[in-house]
Backbone as JSON Lines, residues from 0, in Angstrom:
{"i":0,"aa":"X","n":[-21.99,-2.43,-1.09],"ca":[-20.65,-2.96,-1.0],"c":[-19.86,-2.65,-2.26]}
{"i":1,"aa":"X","n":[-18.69,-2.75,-2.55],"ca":[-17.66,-2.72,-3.19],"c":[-16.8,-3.54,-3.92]}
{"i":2,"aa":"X","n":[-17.03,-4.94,-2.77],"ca":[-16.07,-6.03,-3.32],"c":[-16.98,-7.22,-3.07]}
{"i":3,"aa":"X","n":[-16.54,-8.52,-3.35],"ca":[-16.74,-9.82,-2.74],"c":[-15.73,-10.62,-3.27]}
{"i":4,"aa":"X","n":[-15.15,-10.86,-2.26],"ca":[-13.83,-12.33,-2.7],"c":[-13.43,-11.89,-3.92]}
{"i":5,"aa":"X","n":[-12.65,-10.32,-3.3],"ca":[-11.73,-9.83,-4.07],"c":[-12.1,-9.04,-5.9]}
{"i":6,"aa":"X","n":[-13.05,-9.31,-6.33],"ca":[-14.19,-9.12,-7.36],"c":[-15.31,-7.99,-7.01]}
{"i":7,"aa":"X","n":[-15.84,-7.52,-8.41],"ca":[-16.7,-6.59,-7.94],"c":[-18.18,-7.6,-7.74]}
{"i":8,"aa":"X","n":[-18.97,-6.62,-6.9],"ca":[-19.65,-7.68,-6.0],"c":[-21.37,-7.97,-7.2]}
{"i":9,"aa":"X","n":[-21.08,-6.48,-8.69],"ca":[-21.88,-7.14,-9.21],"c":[-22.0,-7.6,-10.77]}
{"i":10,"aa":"X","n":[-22.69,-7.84,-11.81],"ca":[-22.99,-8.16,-13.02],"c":[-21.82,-7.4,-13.96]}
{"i":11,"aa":"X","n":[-21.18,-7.98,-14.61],"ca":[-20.69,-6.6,-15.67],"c":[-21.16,-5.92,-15.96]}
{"i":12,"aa":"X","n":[-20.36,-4.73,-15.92],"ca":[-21.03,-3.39,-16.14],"c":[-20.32,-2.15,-17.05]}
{"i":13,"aa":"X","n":[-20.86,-2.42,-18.49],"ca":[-19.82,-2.13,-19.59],"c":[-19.69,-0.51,-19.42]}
{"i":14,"aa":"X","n":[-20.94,-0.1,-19.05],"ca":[-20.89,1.25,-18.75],"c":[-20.12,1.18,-17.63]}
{"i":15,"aa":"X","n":[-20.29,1.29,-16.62],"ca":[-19.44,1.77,-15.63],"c":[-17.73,1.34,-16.1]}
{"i":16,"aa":"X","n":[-17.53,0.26,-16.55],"ca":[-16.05,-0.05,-16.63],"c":[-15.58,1.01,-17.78]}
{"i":17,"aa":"X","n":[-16.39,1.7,-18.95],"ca":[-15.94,2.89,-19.56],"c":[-15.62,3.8,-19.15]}
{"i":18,"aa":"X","n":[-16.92,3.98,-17.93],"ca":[-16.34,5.16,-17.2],"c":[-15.53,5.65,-16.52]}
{"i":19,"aa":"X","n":[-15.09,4.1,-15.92],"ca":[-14.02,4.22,-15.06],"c":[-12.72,4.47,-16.23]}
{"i":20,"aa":"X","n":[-12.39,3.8,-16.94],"ca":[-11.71,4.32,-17.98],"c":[-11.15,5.73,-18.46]}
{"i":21,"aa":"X","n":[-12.73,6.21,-18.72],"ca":[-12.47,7.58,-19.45],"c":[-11.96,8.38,-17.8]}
{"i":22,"aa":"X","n":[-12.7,8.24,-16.71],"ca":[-11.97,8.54,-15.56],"c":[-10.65,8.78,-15.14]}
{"i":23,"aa":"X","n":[-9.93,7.36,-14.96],"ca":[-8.36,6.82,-15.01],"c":[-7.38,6.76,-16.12]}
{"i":24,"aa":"X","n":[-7.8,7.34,-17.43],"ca":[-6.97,6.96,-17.97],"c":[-5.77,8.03,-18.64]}
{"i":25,"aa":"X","n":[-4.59,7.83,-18.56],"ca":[-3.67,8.96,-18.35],"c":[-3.1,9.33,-16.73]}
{"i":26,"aa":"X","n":[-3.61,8.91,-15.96],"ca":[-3.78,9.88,-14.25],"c":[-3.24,8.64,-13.79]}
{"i":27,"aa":"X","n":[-2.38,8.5,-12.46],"ca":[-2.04,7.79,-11.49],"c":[-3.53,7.2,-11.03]}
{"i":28,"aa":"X","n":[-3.26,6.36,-10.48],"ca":[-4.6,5.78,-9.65],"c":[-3.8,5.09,-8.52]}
{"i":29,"aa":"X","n":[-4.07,5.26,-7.27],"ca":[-3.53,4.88,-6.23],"c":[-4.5,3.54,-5.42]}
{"i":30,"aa":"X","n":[-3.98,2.6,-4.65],"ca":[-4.99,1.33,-4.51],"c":[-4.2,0.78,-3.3]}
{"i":31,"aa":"X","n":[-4.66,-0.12,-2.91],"ca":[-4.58,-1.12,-1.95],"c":[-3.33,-2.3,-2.56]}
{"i":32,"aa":"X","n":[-2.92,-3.82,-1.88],"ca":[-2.43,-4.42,-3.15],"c":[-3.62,-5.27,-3.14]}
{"i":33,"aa":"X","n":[-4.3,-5.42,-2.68],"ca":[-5.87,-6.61,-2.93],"c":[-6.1,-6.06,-3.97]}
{"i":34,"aa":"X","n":[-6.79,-4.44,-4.38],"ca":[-7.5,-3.74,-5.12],"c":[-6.31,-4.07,-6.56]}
{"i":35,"aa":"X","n":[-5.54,-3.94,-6.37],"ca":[-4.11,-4.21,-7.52],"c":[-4.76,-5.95,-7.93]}
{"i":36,"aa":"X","n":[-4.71,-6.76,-7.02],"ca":[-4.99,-7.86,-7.65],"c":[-5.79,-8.61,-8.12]}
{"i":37,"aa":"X","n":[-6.93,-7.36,-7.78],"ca":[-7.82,-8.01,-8.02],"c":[-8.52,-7.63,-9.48]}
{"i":38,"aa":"X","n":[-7.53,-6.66,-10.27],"ca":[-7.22,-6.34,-12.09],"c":[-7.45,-7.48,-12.18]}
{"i":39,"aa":"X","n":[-8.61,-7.55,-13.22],"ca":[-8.99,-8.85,-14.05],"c":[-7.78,-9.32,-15.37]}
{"i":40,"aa":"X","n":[-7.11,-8.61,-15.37],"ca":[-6.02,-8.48,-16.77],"c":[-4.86,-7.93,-16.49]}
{"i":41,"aa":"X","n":[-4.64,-7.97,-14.82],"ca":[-3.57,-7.13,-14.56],"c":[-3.29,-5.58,-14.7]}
{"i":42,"aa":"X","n":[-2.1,-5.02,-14.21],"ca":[-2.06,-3.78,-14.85],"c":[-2.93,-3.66,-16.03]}
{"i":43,"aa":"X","n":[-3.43,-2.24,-15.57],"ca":[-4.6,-1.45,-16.82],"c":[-2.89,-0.26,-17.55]}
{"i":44,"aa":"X","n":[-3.67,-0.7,-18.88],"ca":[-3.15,0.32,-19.4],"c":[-3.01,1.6,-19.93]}
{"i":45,"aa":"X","n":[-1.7,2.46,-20.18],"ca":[-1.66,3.61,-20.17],"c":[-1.96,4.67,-18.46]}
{"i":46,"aa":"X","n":[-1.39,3.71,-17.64],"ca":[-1.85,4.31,-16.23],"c":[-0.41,4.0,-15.68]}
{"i":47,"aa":"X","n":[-0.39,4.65,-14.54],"ca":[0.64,4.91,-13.52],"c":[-0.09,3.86,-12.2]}
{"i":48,"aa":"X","n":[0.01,3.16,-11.52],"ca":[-0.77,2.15,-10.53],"c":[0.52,2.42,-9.25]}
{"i":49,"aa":"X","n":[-0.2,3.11,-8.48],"ca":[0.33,3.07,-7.07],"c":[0.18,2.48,-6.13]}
{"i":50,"aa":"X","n":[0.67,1.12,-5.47],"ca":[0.03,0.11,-5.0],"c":[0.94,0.52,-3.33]}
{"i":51,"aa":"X","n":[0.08,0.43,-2.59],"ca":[0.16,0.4,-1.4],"c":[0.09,-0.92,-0.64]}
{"i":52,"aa":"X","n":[1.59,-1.53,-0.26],"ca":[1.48,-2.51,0.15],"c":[2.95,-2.52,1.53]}
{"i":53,"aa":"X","n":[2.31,-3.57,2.18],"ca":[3.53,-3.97,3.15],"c":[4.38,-5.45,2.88]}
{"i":54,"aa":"X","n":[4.0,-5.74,1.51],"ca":[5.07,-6.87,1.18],"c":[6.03,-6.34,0.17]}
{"i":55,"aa":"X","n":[6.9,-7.09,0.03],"ca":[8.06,-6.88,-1.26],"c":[7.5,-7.09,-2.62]}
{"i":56,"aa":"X","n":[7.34,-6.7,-3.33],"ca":[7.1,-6.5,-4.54],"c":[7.68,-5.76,-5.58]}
{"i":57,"aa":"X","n":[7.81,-6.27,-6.71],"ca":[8.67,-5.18,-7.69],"c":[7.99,-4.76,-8.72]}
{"i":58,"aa":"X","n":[8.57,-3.04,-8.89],"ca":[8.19,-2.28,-9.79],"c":[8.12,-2.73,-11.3]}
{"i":59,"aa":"X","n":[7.03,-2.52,-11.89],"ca":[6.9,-2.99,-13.38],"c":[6.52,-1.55,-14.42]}
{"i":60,"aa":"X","n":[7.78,-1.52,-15.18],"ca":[7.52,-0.32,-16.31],"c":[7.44,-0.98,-17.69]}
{"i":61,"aa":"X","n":[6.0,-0.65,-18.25],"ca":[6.17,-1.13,-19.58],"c":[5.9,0.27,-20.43]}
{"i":62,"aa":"X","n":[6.83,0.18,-20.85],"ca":[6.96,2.01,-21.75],"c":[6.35,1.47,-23.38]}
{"i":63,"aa":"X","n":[5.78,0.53,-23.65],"ca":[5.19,0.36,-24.7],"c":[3.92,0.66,-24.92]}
{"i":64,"aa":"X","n":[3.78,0.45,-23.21],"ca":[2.01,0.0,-23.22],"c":[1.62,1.23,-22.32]}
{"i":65,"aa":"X","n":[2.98,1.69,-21.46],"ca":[2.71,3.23,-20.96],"c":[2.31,2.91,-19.71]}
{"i":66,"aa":"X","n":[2.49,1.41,-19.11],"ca":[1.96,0.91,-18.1],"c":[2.75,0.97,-17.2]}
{"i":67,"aa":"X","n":[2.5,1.29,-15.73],"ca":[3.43,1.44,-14.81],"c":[3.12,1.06,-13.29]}
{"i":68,"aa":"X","n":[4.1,0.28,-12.58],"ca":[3.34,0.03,-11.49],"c":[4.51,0.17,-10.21]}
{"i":69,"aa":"X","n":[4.44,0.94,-9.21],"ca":[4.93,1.12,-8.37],"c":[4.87,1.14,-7.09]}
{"i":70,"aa":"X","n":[5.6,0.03,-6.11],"ca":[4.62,-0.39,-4.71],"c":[5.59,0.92,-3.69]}
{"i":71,"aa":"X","n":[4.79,0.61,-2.91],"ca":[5.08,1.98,-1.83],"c":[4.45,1.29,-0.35]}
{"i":72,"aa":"X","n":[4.98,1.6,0.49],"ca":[4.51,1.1,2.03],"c":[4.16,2.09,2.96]}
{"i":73,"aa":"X","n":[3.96,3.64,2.4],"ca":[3.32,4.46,3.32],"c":[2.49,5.17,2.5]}
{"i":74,"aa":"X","n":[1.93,6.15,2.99],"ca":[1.57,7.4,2.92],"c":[2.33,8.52,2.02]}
{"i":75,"aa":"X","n":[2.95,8.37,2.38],"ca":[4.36,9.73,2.6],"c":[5.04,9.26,0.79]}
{"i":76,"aa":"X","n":[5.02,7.72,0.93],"ca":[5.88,7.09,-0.39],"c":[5.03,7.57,-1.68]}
{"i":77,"aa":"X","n":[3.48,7.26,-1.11],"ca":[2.21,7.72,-2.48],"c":[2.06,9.01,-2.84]}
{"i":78,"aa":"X","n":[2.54,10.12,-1.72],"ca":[2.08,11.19,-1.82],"c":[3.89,12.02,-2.61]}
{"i":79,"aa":"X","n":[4.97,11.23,-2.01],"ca":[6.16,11.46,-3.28],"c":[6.1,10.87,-4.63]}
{"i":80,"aa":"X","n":[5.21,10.07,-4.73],"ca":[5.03,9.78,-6.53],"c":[4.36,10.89,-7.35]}
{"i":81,"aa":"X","n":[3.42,11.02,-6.49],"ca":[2.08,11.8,-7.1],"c":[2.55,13.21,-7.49]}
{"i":82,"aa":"X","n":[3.76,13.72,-6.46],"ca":[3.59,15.14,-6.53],"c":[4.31,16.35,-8.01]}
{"i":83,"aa":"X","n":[4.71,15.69,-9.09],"ca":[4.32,15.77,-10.75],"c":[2.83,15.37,-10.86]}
{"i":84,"aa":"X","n":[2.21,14.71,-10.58],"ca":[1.18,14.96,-10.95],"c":[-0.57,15.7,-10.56]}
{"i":85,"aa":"X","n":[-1.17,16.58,-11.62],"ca":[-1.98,17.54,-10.64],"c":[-3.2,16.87,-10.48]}
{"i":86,"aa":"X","n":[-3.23,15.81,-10.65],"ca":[-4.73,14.98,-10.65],"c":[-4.3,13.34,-11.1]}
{"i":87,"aa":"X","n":[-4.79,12.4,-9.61],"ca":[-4.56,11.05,-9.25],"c":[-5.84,10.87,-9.03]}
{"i":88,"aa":"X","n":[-6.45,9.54,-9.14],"ca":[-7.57,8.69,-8.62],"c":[-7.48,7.54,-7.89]}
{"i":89,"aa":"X","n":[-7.67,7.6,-6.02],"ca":[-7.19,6.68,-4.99],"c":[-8.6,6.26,-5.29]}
{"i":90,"aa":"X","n":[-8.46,4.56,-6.21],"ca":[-9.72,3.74,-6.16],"c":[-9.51,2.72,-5.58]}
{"i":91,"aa":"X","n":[-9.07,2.61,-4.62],"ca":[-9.66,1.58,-3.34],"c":[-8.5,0.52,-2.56]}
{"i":92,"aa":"X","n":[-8.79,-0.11,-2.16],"ca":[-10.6,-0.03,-1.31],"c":[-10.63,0.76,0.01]}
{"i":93,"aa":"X","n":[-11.26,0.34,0.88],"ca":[-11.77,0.59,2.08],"c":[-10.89,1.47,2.83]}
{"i":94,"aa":"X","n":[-9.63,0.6,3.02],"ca":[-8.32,1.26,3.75],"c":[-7.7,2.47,3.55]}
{"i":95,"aa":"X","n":[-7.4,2.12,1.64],"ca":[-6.55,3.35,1.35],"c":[-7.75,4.31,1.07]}
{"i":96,"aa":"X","n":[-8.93,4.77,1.11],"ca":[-9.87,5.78,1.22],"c":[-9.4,6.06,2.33]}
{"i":97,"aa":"X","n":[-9.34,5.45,3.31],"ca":[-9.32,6.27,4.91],"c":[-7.95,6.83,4.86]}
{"i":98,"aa":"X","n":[-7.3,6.43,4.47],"ca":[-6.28,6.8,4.43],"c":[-5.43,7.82,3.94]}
{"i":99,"aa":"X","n":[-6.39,8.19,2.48],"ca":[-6.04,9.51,1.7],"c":[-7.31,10.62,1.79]}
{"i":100,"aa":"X","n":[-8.44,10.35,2.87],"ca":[-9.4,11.17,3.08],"c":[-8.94,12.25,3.2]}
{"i":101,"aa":"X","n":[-8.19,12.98,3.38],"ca":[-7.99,14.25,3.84],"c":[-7.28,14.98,2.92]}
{"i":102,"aa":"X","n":[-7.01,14.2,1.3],"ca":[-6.24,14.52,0.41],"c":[-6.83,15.3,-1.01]}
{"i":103,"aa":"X","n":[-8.48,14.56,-0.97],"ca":[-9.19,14.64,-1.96],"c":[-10.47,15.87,-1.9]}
{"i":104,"aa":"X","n":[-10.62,16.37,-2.71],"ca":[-11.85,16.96,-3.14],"c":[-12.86,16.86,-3.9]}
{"i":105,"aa":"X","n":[-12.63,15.58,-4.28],"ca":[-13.86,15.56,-5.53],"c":[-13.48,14.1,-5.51]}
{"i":106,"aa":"X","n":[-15.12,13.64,-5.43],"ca":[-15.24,12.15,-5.29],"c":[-16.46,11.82,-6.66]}
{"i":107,"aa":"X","n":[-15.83,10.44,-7.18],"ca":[-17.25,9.82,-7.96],"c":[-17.76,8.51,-7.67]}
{"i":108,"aa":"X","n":[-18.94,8.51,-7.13],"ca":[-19.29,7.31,-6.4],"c":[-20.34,6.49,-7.72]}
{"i":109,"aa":"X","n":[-20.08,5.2,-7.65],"ca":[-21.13,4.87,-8.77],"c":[-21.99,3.83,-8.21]}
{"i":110,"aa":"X","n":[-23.27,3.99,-8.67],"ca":[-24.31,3.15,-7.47],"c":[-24.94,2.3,-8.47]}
{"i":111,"aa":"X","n":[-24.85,1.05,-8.85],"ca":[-25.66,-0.37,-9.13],"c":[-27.27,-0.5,-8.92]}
{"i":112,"aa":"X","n":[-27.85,-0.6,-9.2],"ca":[-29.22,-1.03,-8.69],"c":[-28.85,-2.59,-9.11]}
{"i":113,"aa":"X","n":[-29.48,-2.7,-7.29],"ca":[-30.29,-4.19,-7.04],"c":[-29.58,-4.2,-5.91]}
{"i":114,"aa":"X","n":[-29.28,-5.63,-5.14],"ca":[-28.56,-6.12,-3.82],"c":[-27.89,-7.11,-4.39]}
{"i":115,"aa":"X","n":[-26.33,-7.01,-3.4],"ca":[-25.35,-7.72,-3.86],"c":[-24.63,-8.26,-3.01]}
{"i":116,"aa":"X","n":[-24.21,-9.05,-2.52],"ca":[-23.44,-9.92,-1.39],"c":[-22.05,-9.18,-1.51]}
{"i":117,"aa":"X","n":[-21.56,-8.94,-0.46],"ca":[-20.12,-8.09,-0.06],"c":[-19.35,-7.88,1.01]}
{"i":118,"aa":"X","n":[-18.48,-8.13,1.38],"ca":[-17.77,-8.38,1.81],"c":[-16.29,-7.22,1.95]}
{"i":119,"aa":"X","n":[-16.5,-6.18,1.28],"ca":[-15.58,-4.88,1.47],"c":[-16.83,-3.99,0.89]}
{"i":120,"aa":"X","n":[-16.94,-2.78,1.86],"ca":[-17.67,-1.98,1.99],"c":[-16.96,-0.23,1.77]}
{"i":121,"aa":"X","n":[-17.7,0.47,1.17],"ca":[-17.02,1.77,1.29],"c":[-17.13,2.57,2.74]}
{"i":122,"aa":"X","n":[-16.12,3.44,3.44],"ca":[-16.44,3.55,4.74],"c":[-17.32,4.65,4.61]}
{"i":123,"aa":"X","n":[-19.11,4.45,5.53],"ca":[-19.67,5.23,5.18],"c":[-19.35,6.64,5.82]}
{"i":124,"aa":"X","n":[-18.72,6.66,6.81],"ca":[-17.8,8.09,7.51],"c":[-17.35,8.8,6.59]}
{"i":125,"aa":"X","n":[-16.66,7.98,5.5],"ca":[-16.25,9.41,4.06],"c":[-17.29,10.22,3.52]}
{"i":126,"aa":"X","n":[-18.24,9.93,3.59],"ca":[-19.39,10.51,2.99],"c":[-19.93,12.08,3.77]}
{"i":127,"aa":"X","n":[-19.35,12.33,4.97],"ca":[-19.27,13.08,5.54],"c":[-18.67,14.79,5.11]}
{"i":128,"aa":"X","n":[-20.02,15.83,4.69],"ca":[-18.92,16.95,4.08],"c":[-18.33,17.07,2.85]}
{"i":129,"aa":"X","n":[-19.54,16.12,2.27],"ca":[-19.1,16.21,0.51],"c":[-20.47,17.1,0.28]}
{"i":130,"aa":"X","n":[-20.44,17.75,-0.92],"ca":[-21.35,18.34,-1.48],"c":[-21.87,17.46,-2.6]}
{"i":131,"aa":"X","n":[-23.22,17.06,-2.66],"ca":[-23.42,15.84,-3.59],"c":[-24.06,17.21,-4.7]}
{"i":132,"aa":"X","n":[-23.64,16.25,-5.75],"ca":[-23.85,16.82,-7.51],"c":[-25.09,16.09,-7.47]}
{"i":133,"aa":"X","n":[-25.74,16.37,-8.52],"ca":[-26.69,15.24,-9.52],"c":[-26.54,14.0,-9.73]}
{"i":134,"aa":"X","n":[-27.39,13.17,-9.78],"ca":[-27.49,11.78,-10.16],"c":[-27.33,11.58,-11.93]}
{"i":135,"aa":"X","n":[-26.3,10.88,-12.6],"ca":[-26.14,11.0,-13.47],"c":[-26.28,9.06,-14.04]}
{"i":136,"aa":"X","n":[-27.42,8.99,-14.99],"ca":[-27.46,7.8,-15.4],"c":[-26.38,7.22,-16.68]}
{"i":137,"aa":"X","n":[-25.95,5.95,-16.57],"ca":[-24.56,6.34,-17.5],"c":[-25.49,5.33,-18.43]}
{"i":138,"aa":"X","n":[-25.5,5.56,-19.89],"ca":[-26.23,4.64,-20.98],"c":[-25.91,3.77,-21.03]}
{"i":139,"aa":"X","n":[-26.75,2.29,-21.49],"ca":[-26.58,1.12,-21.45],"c":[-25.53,0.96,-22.59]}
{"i":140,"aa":"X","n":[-24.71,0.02,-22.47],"ca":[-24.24,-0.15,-23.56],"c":[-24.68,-1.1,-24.78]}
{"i":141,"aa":"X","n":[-23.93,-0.89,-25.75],"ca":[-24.8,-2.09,-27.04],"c":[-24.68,-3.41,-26.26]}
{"i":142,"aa":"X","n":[-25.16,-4.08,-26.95],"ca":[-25.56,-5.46,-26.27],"c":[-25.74,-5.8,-25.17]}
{"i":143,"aa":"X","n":[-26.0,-4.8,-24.04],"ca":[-25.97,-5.32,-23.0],"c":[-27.59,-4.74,-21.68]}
{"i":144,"aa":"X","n":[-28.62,-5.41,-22.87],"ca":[-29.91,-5.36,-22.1],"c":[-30.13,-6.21,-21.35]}
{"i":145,"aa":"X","n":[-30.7,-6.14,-20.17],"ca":[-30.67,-6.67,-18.87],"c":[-29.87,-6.01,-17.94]}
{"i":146,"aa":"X","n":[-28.99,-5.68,-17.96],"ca":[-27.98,-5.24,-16.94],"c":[-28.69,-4.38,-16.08]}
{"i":147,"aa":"X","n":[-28.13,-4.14,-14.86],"ca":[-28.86,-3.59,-13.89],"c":[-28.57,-1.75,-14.1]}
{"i":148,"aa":"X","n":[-29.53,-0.62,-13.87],"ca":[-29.07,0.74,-13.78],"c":[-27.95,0.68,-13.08]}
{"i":149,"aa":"X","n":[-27.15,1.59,-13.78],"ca":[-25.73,2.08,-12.94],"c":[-26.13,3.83,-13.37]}
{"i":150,"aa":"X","n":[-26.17,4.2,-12.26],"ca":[-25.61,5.88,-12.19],"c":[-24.45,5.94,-10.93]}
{"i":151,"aa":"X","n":[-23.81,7.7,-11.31],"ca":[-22.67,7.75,-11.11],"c":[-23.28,9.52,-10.42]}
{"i":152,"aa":"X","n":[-22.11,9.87,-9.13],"ca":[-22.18,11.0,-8.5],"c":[-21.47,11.65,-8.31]}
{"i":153,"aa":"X","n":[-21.23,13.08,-8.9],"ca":[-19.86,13.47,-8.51],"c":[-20.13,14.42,-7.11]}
{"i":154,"aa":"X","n":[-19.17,14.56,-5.89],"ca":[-19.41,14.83,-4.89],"c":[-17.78,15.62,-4.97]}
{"i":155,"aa":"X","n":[-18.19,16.98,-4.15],"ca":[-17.29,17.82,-3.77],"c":[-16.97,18.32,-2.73]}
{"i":156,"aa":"X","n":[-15.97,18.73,-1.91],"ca":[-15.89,19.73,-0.81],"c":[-14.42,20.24,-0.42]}
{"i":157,"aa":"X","n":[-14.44,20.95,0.48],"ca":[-13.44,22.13,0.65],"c":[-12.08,21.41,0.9]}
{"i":158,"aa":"X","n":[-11.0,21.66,-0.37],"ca":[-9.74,21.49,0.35],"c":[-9.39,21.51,1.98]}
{"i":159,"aa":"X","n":[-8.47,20.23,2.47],"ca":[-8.0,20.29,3.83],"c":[-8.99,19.88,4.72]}
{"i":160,"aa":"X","n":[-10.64,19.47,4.49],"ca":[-11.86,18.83,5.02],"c":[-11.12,18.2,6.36]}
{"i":161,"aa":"X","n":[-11.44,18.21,7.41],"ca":[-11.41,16.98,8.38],"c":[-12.6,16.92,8.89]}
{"i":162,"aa":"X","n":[-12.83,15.67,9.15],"ca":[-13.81,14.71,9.53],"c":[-13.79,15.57,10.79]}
{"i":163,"aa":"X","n":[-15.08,15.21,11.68],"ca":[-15.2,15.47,13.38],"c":[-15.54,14.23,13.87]}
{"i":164,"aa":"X","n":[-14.83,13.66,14.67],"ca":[-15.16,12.12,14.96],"c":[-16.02,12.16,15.89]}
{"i":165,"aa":"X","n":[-17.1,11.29,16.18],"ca":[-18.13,11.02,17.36],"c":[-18.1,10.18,18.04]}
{"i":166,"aa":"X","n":[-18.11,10.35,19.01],"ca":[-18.19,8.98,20.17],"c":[-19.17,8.06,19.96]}
């Protein structure tokens, strides 16, 4: 799983939250508005946040902090923000994956060891027609023995991909 009551579903995870970092940071990241609210600190900074929503909401520019957040109600609205930029990261959840599947080529999936109660799931149909990379273990960070393994996967495949749906 992915989520639980809006939260990630496991332990902090100093590594992975770096990575996601060194990942997102500078680049648009496109989301859900759950996935938007569910920022432990709000807008992340030094990012562009493309929030995909069907309520009213207003745009927030903080040019200090380089922080930016802009709601959009389609498809069409995310894909006119983006197009200055040559590399975005659509992190979640569930919906807006299905939704920009056909946009992306290069995915990084990061996998937890242990079991975790959840309640938003990644759709396993995306997984379909990626070329999986290596398993890459990300180092523990200082102080933080106990924590569960986190490795991370980078997965690739052919511009314009469509799925073949099955009955």
């Amino acid at each position: 799983g992915v989520g639980f009551k809006n939260k990630l579903p496991w332990p902090h995870q100093p590594q992975d939250l770096r990575h996601f970092k060194q990942l997102t940071m500078g680049k648009p990241m496109v989301m859900g508005r759950e996935t938007f609210d569910s920022l432990p600190g709000g807008p992340l900074k030094k990012r562009l946040h493309i929030v995909l929503s069907h309520r009213e909401h207003r745009d927030l520019e903080d040019h200090v902090n380089g922080t930016y957040v802009f709601y959009v109600s389609s498809l069409e609205e995310a894909i006119a923000c983006l197009q200055e930029y040559p590399e975005y990261n659509v992190v979640g959840g569930p919906r807006i994956w299905m939704l920009f599947e056909h946009l992306y080529t290069h995915a990084c999936i990061t996998m937890i060891e242990g079991a975790y109660t959840a309640d938003a799931h990644f759709p396993p149909q995306l997984l379909q027609g990626w070329i999986p990379g290596d398993f890459v273990e990300l180092p523990d960070a200082p102080f933080s023995k106990g924590t569960p393994t986190c490795r991370i996967r980078h997965l690739t495949r052919e511009p314009n991909f469509r799925r073949i749906e099955t009955p």
